[in-house]
Amino acid sequence: MSGPPLIRVSGLSKRFGGLTAVEDLSFDVGHGEILAVIGPNGAGKTTTFNLITGMLTPTTGQIELDGQRIDGLPVHRIAALGMLRTFQHNMPFAGMSLTDNVMIGAHRRFSASVVDILLQRSHVLAEEKQTRARAAELIDFVGLGHHLHADVTTLSFGEGRLLEIARALAGDPRVILLDEPAAGLTASEVKRLSTLIRTIAANGVSVLLIEHDMHFLMPLAERIVVLNFGRKIGEGTSQEIAANTAVVEAYLGSSINQLGQGGAHA
Amino acid sequence: MIRTFIWIAAIIAASAIAFVLGGYATDVYRKMLIWIALALSYNFLFGTAGQVAFSHFAFAGVGAYGVVILSTKLGLPFGIAFIGAMALCALIAFIVAVPSTRLEGFYLALATLAFAQLFTVLINEGGDLTGGTGGIAGYSLPSIFGLQLRGPWYTVVLVLLVAGTLLLLNRLDNSSFGRACRAIRENPAVAAAMGINVRRTKVITFTLTSTLAGLAGIAYAYTDNVINPPVFGLENVFLLLFMIIVGGMGRPLGAVVGAILLYLAPFFLEPIVGHGYLVIFGILVVLAILYQPAGLAGLIDRGLGLLRPRSQS
């Protein structure tokens, strides 16, 4: 990788009272890079995501997006800078159509003010139309095209995962954070997801990913950061991580042997 | 094009009714139009944006008392009094919204309840300025640009009030702003993670809809040329809430249907069951919540769906 990283996390810590969820964590994410964060349950992976996206405020440390400090900024400001995420549990906006759900992800790209909207200035409708068309494209792209008019509450779990990704992509993110995107997906859905994530990264969008399914992750991630009890215990390429005995003991454990036979479960 | 034509046709039709009606029927029709206007803005606040507020009639009162006090007691020209009353609504709404939208929804309910009560006390105890419990009467709408808006022509003004309210709220509803409001209603934390400024959106929504309530209040002030405290109390806010729930939350159609039904129902029910109609309203609300959360608007959708030939999509 050349040039400065898109995201730089340095010395990041988060304490909840006496509990240290994340401690002195540092890593970089390059432009268009697929970086995975792995670790056992409770290792601080989701907390790290919440810190980076501003949903939690770091106790110490800093986070930079393209050279700009973003730690301490409100969540919506960070999202508006082009950092969009999916959630570990599907979080669709229940009372809204699939298209509207996806269009919410594009919120940061709307330039119309409330006054523009009330006066129905010409660019308001153009923006709306353009975003709607783009949302339909994205819904197709993730493979939900045949559900365009479906009630989002009727989607299957796997389809809900895809909706989360389409929604985050709608904002033309510079970085997308995926929290366990493959959890609960069928084998064929996981395969589709891998292709999807590669396409996203190939378009220059950085992908930061939390995942337990090693079979899915190992060939996909360019680099892996391993957490255990909130600390980074390893970082490197898939091969380096698989060869790292500390990591294998802490996280992969005996299941490393099953890697070739169909994936590990943490 | 066709939509614009339908809008104009509807406005002309609703205005034409004003010239056919007379006496008591005119009075009923005018009040119904004001209820519809209030239900539309309250629907956006409560149904679309999910903000539970009890101050809608208080803001109608700020508009009504504001314009009458500014024009008759302080002797300002009507145009200035009108703008002043609207600005007062917006300012007070903003002051109420900023601290209360900071916290969870429950706090807004309490703050607006407190404001509504405070407003009722103020107009009851306002002495000469507000006319106390008797309110203010004996004023009238001055001619505007040489036009005397009287009789059926004032009813046309009320039709335009409804049409204008509907037009503005429709624009909001079908925009990124309306979508953001609905996203916040469903899940504020996820909405924020998508780049929506939750507090700002809430404050704008509350201020805007409360100012629209003030506008309806101003229109009300010149309907009978009398204003008094009971109208702007909590009882009517709950009726407004019922209208939205029965009509269908978050749907302008629901607000219109709910307002018409619950406003007119007592005229038919009162001779039969007296004040028992309130019990019937209560039952309707419970039934709507339990069995028909989409309200009457949802039933209308289903009815229209049955009429249309089935298409595969």
XYZ file of C-alpha atoms in Angstrom:
579
model
C 0.000 0.000 0.000
C 1.232 3.457 -0.837
C 0.228 6.843 0.504
C -1.339 7.652 3.860
C -4.030 5.302 5.187
C -7.707 6.211 5.006
C -8.245 5.350 8.638
C -5.637 5.552 11.354
C -6.497 4.287 14.813
C -3.865 5.041 17.426
C -3.717 4.183 21.116
C -7.457 3.633 21.288
C -8.871 2.607 24.665
C -12.365 2.314 26.069
C -13.154 1.667 29.688
C -16.639 1.033 31.066
C -16.139 1.654 34.779
C -13.639 -0.990 35.848
C -13.937 -2.984 32.635
C -11.498 -2.294 29.842
C -13.241 -3.234 26.599
C -10.520 -1.964 24.261
C -6.944 -1.214 25.299
C -4.222 0.670 23.438
C -5.389 -0.446 20.019
C -3.661 0.863 16.899
C -4.104 -0.088 13.261
C -4.466 1.479 9.816
C -6.901 0.815 7.001
C -5.746 1.596 3.468
C -7.824 2.953 0.590
C -9.829 0.125 -0.939
C -8.398 -2.370 1.528
C -10.351 -5.216 3.085
C -9.328 -5.439 6.723
C -10.873 -7.944 9.103
C -11.067 -7.671 12.863
C -11.346 -11.041 14.530
C -11.319 -12.336 18.079
C -13.386 -14.376 20.507
C -16.742 -13.085 21.775
C -16.169 -10.176 24.125
C -12.780 -9.344 22.588
C -13.952 -5.773 21.876
C -14.612 -5.993 18.139
C -18.034 -4.356 18.107
C -16.848 -1.845 20.717
C -14.039 -0.925 18.304
C -16.607 -0.379 15.530
C -18.724 1.717 17.852
C -15.685 3.815 18.768
C -14.638 4.361 15.155
C -18.169 5.341 14.065
C -18.630 7.646 17.055
C -21.422 5.682 18.713
C -19.092 5.450 21.712
C -16.553 8.043 22.809
C -12.999 6.738 23.324
C -11.519 6.997 26.822
C -8.119 7.701 25.247
C -6.555 7.558 21.818
C -7.400 9.057 18.480
C -9.053 8.116 15.212
C -8.287 9.822 11.927
C -10.227 9.610 8.689
C -8.127 10.775 5.762
C -5.926 12.795 8.095
C -8.822 14.430 9.956
C -9.411 13.700 13.645
C -12.909 12.225 14.016
C -12.876 10.933 17.592
C -15.306 12.990 19.656
C -17.373 14.047 16.646
C -21.093 13.201 16.784
C -22.156 9.998 15.018
C -23.998 11.753 12.188
C -21.009 13.981 11.403
C -18.715 10.972 11.097
C -21.259 9.197 8.867
C -21.570 12.352 6.781
C -17.800 12.205 6.178
C -18.345 8.922 4.392
C -18.065 6.276 7.088
C -21.118 4.035 6.965
C -21.789 0.785 8.742
C -23.999 -2.251 9.082
C -25.086 -3.698 12.394
C -24.477 -7.056 13.991
C -28.239 -7.471 14.304
C -30.368 -6.415 11.340
C -31.708 -2.932 11.982
C -34.118 -2.107 9.163
C -36.446 0.886 9.525
C -39.592 -1.177 9.987
C -42.317 1.237 8.900
C -40.604 2.072 5.606
C -40.290 0.481 2.167
C -37.140 -1.321 1.060
C -36.259 1.538 -1.302
C -36.794 4.148 1.417
C -34.601 2.105 3.758
C -31.797 2.163 1.233
C -32.359 5.841 0.454
C -31.804 6.678 4.127
C -28.238 5.497 3.635
C -27.887 8.167 0.944
C -28.888 10.901 3.375
C -25.421 12.465 3.425
C -25.553 13.056 -0.316
C -28.661 15.269 -0.264
C -27.914 18.949 -0.533
C -31.494 20.293 -0.286
C -32.318 22.275 2.848
C -35.758 22.255 4.457
C -36.466 25.632 2.834
C -35.503 24.233 -0.592
C -37.885 21.343 0.026
C -40.770 23.563 1.165
C -40.320 25.794 -1.884
C -39.852 22.714 -4.086
C -36.770 24.184 -5.760
C -35.903 22.378 -8.986
C -32.884 20.441 -7.716
C -34.942 18.889 -4.893
C -36.961 16.643 -7.178
C -33.963 15.873 -9.388
C -31.932 14.766 -6.363
C -34.809 12.655 -5.100
C -35.310 10.976 -8.467
C -31.599 10.319 -8.915
C -31.245 8.819 -5.428
C -34.314 6.631 -5.945
C -32.880 5.265 -9.191
C -29.525 4.648 -7.530
C -31.240 2.868 -4.626
C -32.999 0.536 -7.061
C -29.625 -0.195 -8.705
C -28.041 -1.002 -5.340
C -30.928 -3.245 -4.346
C -30.289 -5.124 -7.573
C -26.534 -5.113 -6.957
C -26.852 -6.862 -3.599
C -29.398 -9.278 -5.035
C -32.661 -8.039 -3.549
C -34.121 -6.848 -6.866
C -37.090 -9.194 -6.689
C -38.009 -7.755 -3.253
C -38.150 -4.132 -4.402
C -41.720 -3.655 -3.155
C -41.524 -5.986 -0.170
C -42.246 -4.955 3.383
C -38.794 -4.955 5.016
C -40.106 -6.865 8.029
C -40.878 -9.853 5.796
C -37.281 -10.250 4.569
C -35.366 -13.323 5.694
C -32.386 -12.871 8.007
C -29.936 -13.222 5.123
C -31.880 -10.741 2.989
C -31.832 -8.377 5.948
C -28.013 -8.604 5.975
C -27.981 -7.621 2.302
C -30.342 -4.706 2.960
C -27.918 -3.452 5.622
C -25.100 -3.488 3.061
C -27.185 -1.801 0.339
C -28.204 0.915 2.812
C -24.598 1.611 3.782
C -23.476 1.619 0.137
C -26.171 4.123 -0.847
C -24.204 6.907 0.804
C -21.192 6.355 -1.488
C -19.048 5.602 1.550
C -15.282 5.955 1.620
C -15.211 3.196 4.180
C -17.862 0.650 5.041
C -17.872 -1.219 8.347
C -19.535 -4.614 8.248
C -20.335 -6.219 11.595
C -20.600 -9.985 11.020
C -22.131 -9.729 7.545
C -21.983 -13.488 6.943
C -23.608 -14.552 10.206
C -26.682 -16.643 9.565
C -26.249 -16.781 5.793
C -26.536 -19.955 3.734
C -23.434 -21.264 1.903
C -24.555 -19.784 -1.413
C -25.385 -16.447 0.205
C -21.913 -16.358 1.770
C -20.365 -16.923 -1.635
C -22.373 -14.060 -3.099
C -21.358 -11.871 -0.176
C -17.639 -12.532 -0.815
C -18.014 -11.426 -4.425
C -19.995 -8.396 -3.301
C -17.350 -7.299 -0.791
C -14.566 -7.745 -3.357
C -16.521 -5.598 -5.835
C -17.039 -2.905 -3.196
C -13.310 -2.815 -2.387
C -12.354 -2.899 -6.070
C -14.323 0.348 -6.428
C -11.930 1.994 -3.968
C -14.124 1.715 -0.873
C -12.265 0.474 2.208
C -13.973 -2.416 3.939
C -13.587 -2.999 7.648
C -15.092 -6.283 8.661
C -15.866 -8.229 11.808
C -16.368 -11.897 11.173
C -16.266 -15.269 12.885
C -16.507 -17.480 9.813
C -12.837 -18.173 9.006
C -13.659 -20.102 5.887
C -15.298 -16.990 4.490
C -12.746 -14.577 5.894
C -9.344 -16.086 5.180
C -9.438 -15.813 1.372
C -11.252 -12.465 1.478
C -9.369 -10.260 3.958
C -6.132 -8.645 2.803
C -5.096 -8.094 6.391
C -6.422 -9.285 9.726
C -6.258 -7.676 13.159
C -6.764 -10.104 16.025
C -8.188 -8.927 19.332
C -8.339 -10.724 22.637
C -9.596 -9.124 25.860
C -9.535 -5.752 24.110
C -5.875 -5.971 23.097
C -4.358 -6.518 19.705
C -2.537 -9.826 19.803
C -1.781 -10.142 16.129
C -1.873 -8.384 12.803
C -0.955 -9.543 9.329
C -2.093 -11.287 6.198
C -4.358 -14.331 6.400
C -1.381 -16.644 6.032
C 0.617 -14.840 8.714
C -2.315 -14.986 11.121
C -2.934 -18.673 10.491
C 0.744 -19.305 11.212
C 0.850 -17.155 14.363
C 0.806 -19.508 17.342
C -0.389 -16.885 19.861
C -3.382 -16.133 17.689
C -4.118 -19.749 17.044
C -4.091 -20.509 20.752
C -6.134 -17.501 21.815
C -8.766 -17.566 19.209
C -8.649 -20.204 16.555
C -7.723 -22.918 19.025
C -8.351 -26.444 17.946
C -10.645 -25.340 15.161
C -7.659 -24.226 13.075
C -7.339 -27.872 12.188
C -10.826 -27.858 10.793
C -10.185 -24.907 8.535
C -9.791 -27.059 5.522
C -12.914 -28.998 6.400
C -15.489 -26.259 6.403
C -14.775 -23.372 8.712
C -14.390 -22.642 12.356
C -16.934 -21.336 14.777
C -15.919 -19.183 17.660
C -49.889 17.869 -14.525
C -52.843 15.616 -13.677
C -51.986 15.886 -9.991
C -52.034 19.682 -10.154
C -55.399 19.535 -11.905
C -56.822 17.239 -9.222
C -55.513 19.579 -6.511
C -57.148 22.619 -8.107
C -60.392 20.722 -8.701
C -60.471 19.611 -5.057
C -59.831 23.147 -3.808
C -62.596 24.530 -6.042
C -65.008 21.783 -4.944
C -64.247 22.310 -1.244
C -64.661 26.071 -1.747
C -67.919 25.655 -3.667
C -69.426 23.838 -0.679
C -68.973 27.075 1.286
C -71.384 28.891 -1.014
C -74.046 26.191 -0.787
C -74.033 25.824 2.983
C -75.590 28.324 5.327
C -76.030 29.130 8.994
C -75.178 26.299 11.328
C -73.844 24.026 8.579
C -71.297 26.708 7.621
C -70.124 26.857 11.210
C -69.690 23.069 11.345
C -67.882 23.036 8.001
C -65.467 25.783 9.048
C -64.569 24.084 12.332
C -64.077 20.830 10.486
C -61.606 22.493 8.110
C -59.629 23.869 11.068
C -59.602 20.426 12.691
C -58.297 18.947 9.440
C -55.509 21.536 9.233
C -54.505 20.831 12.841
C -54.735 17.067 12.347
C -52.469 17.274 9.279
C -49.660 19.081 11.071
C -50.076 16.996 14.221
C -49.952 13.861 12.094
C -46.588 14.890 10.719
C -45.247 15.572 14.208
C -46.738 12.549 15.958
C -47.434 10.046 13.181
C -44.564 10.644 10.781
C -41.841 11.931 13.085
C -42.997 9.973 16.143
C -42.734 12.907 18.536
C -45.272 12.565 21.319
C -46.207 16.161 22.093
C -49.279 17.587 23.812
C -48.750 21.215 22.924
C -50.456 21.410 19.530
C -53.524 23.298 20.742
C -51.399 25.499 22.961
C -49.516 26.629 19.849
C -52.833 27.165 18.052
C -53.634 29.323 21.079
C -50.366 31.245 20.830
C -51.280 32.012 17.209
C -54.883 32.978 17.999
C -54.180 35.038 21.124
C -51.014 36.410 19.557
C -52.675 37.848 16.472
C -55.694 39.224 18.379
C -53.637 40.815 21.167
C -51.111 42.298 18.763
C -53.751 43.744 16.451
C -56.511 44.836 18.838
C -54.784 45.438 22.193
C -51.523 46.797 20.800
C -53.109 48.314 17.709
C -50.604 46.917 15.197
C -51.598 46.615 11.541
C -52.988 43.161 10.743
C -50.098 42.116 8.504
C -47.555 42.830 11.242
C -49.714 41.189 13.902
C -50.028 38.105 11.690
C -46.286 37.798 11.106
C -45.640 38.576 14.773
C -47.992 35.811 15.950
C -46.385 33.290 13.587
C -42.897 34.317 14.687
C -43.945 34.015 18.340
C -45.147 30.442 17.685
C -41.884 29.535 15.969
C -39.795 31.105 18.734
C -41.668 29.437 21.606
C -41.696 26.088 19.766
C -37.954 26.345 19.245
C -37.387 27.161 22.929
C -39.530 24.179 24.001
C -37.939 21.830 21.434
C -34.240 22.482 21.987
C -33.945 21.172 25.542
C -36.643 18.494 25.275
C -35.508 16.810 22.055
C -32.118 16.390 23.650
C -33.476 13.597 25.801
C -35.687 10.608 25.093
C -39.231 10.906 23.751
C -40.808 10.742 27.169
C -39.271 14.064 28.122
C -40.850 15.862 25.163
C -44.256 14.546 26.238
C -43.721 15.945 29.752
C -42.288 19.270 28.600
C -45.118 19.882 26.117
C -47.702 18.824 28.702
C -46.201 21.356 31.117
C -46.148 24.031 28.421
C -49.778 23.364 27.472
C -50.835 23.669 31.115
C -48.763 26.795 31.618
C -50.323 28.378 28.549
C -53.849 27.644 29.815
C -53.001 29.229 33.173
C -51.500 32.266 31.443
C -54.516 32.989 29.254
C -56.899 32.392 32.175
C -54.952 34.726 34.458
C -53.854 37.249 31.856
C -56.294 39.907 33.070
C -57.108 42.604 30.563
C -54.553 41.414 28.032
C -56.075 37.963 27.470
C -59.568 38.670 28.789
C -59.229 35.992 31.479
C -61.702 33.107 31.501
C -64.069 34.973 29.209
C -61.441 35.395 26.507
C -61.521 38.124 23.902
C -64.435 38.981 21.632
C -65.785 41.827 19.578
C -62.879 42.163 17.149
C -62.998 41.387 13.466
C -60.720 40.721 10.535
C -59.782 44.022 8.892
C -59.869 44.278 5.123
C -56.682 42.885 3.576
C -55.466 44.720 0.465
C -58.977 46.167 0.252
C -60.561 42.707 0.390
C -63.246 41.996 2.962
C -63.029 38.280 3.650
C -66.489 37.580 4.996
C -69.072 34.809 4.852
C -68.322 32.084 2.337
C -65.113 33.856 1.276
C -63.692 33.348 4.746
C -64.551 29.661 4.414
C -62.515 29.692 1.182
C -59.590 31.054 3.236
C -59.950 28.014 5.506
C -60.005 25.687 2.486
C -56.768 27.305 1.344
C -55.347 26.870 4.849
C -55.976 23.120 4.612
C -54.656 22.939 1.040
C -51.517 24.930 1.920
C -50.840 22.830 5.019
C -51.296 19.651 3.004
C -49.072 20.890 0.179
C -46.202 21.880 2.484
C -46.373 18.691 4.534
C -46.569 16.546 1.384
C -43.415 18.172 0.090
C -41.683 17.452 3.385
C -43.053 13.930 3.560
C -41.802 12.979 0.074
C -38.306 14.361 0.580
C -35.071 13.369 2.266
C -36.312 15.323 5.282
C -39.530 13.320 5.608
C -37.606 10.097 5.199
C -35.180 11.179 7.902
C -38.135 11.912 10.229
C -39.529 8.414 9.706
C -36.099 6.830 10.188
C -35.709 8.692 13.494
C -39.167 7.490 14.555
C -38.153 3.874 13.864
C -34.622 3.947 15.303
C -32.798 7.179 16.169
C -29.425 5.495 16.790
C -29.352 3.827 13.374
C -30.648 7.024 11.742
C -27.684 8.904 13.217
C -25.281 6.238 11.947
C -26.659 6.942 8.445
C -25.662 10.589 8.737
C -28.922 12.087 9.976
C -28.647 14.894 12.499
C -31.343 13.591 14.828
C -31.659 16.587 17.142
C -31.702 19.135 14.355
C -34.338 17.193 12.438
C -36.501 16.889 15.554
C -36.223 20.573 16.425
C -37.080 21.659 12.869
C -40.065 19.288 12.749
C -41.416 20.435 16.098
C -40.937 24.124 15.288
C -42.461 23.849 11.825
C -45.530 21.803 12.774
C -46.155 23.944 15.868
C -46.011 27.066 13.698
C -48.526 25.462 11.322
C -50.727 24.855 14.384
C -50.325 28.572 15.151
C -51.448 29.411 11.615
C -54.580 27.298 12.087
C -55.096 29.071 15.419
C -54.947 32.468 13.684
C -57.535 31.250 11.181
C -59.690 30.032 14.056
C -59.516 33.416 15.797
C -61.411 35.071 12.922
C -63.915 32.265 12.388
C -66.265 33.321 15.212
C -64.343 36.450 16.208
C -64.088 35.135 19.725
C -61.353 33.219 21.520
C -61.417 31.733 25.005
C -59.244 29.378 27.069
C -61.119 26.022 27.001
C -60.554 25.583 23.244
C -56.782 25.521 23.679
C -56.693 23.106 26.599
C -55.627 19.495 26.789
C -59.023 17.952 26.051
C -58.795 18.918 22.389
C -55.187 17.670 22.130
C -56.354 14.208 23.109
C -59.134 14.359 20.538
C -56.478 15.274 17.958
C -54.396 12.294 19.076
C -57.478 10.046 18.700
C -58.089 11.401 15.188
C -54.583 10.445 14.107
C -54.680 6.980 15.677
C -58.126 6.134 14.258
C -57.336 7.702 10.869
C -53.922 6.087 10.481
C -50.619 7.348 11.886
C -48.180 8.962 9.492
C -50.651 9.254 6.636
C -52.118 12.619 5.531
C -55.173 10.721 4.253
C -55.563 9.231 7.724
C -55.403 12.653 9.348
C -58.104 14.009 7.030
C -60.418 10.998 7.414
C -59.827 10.751 11.169
C -60.487 14.464 11.676
C -63.696 14.441 9.619
C -65.033 11.309 11.306
C -64.266 12.183 14.925
C -65.305 15.807 14.495
C -68.648 14.974 12.905
C -69.443 11.835 14.927
C -70.611 13.675 18.082
C -73.280 15.513 16.059
C -74.863 12.160 15.303
C -73.968 10.332 18.499
C -74.746 13.001 21.099
C -78.558 12.925 20.590
C -78.464 9.150 21.109
C -75.842 8.558 23.819
C -75.138 12.050 25.192
C -71.560 12.462 26.363
C -71.209 8.711 26.075
C -69.689 9.274 22.641
C -66.350 9.798 24.375
C -66.550 6.188 25.512
C -67.175 5.150 21.901
C -64.096 7.162 20.832
C -62.043 5.426 23.493
C -63.185 2.030 22.251
C -62.415 3.037 18.650
C -58.858 4.013 19.620
C -58.264 0.756 21.470
C -59.664 -1.232 18.534
C -57.491 0.691 16.083
C -54.340 0.076 18.125
C -55.111 -3.625 18.602
C -56.514 -4.630 15.217
C -55.911 -1.885 12.684
C -52.637 -0.025 13.400
C -52.754 1.442 9.880
C -56.102 3.025 10.820
C -58.879 3.953 8.429
C -56.306 4.939 5.794
C -55.130 1.318 5.851
C -58.702 0.110 5.402
C -59.194 2.489 2.474
C -55.991 1.155 0.877
C -57.237 -2.380 1.258
C -60.637 -1.448 -0.174
C -59.038 0.211 -3.214
C -56.741 -2.782 -3.598
C -59.752 -5.075 -3.875
C -61.242 -2.926 -6.612
C -58.107 -3.005 -8.742
C -57.334 -5.999 -10.949
C -54.597 -8.068 -9.363
C -51.188 -7.602 -10.918
C -48.085 -9.640 -10.316
C -45.384 -7.415 -8.881
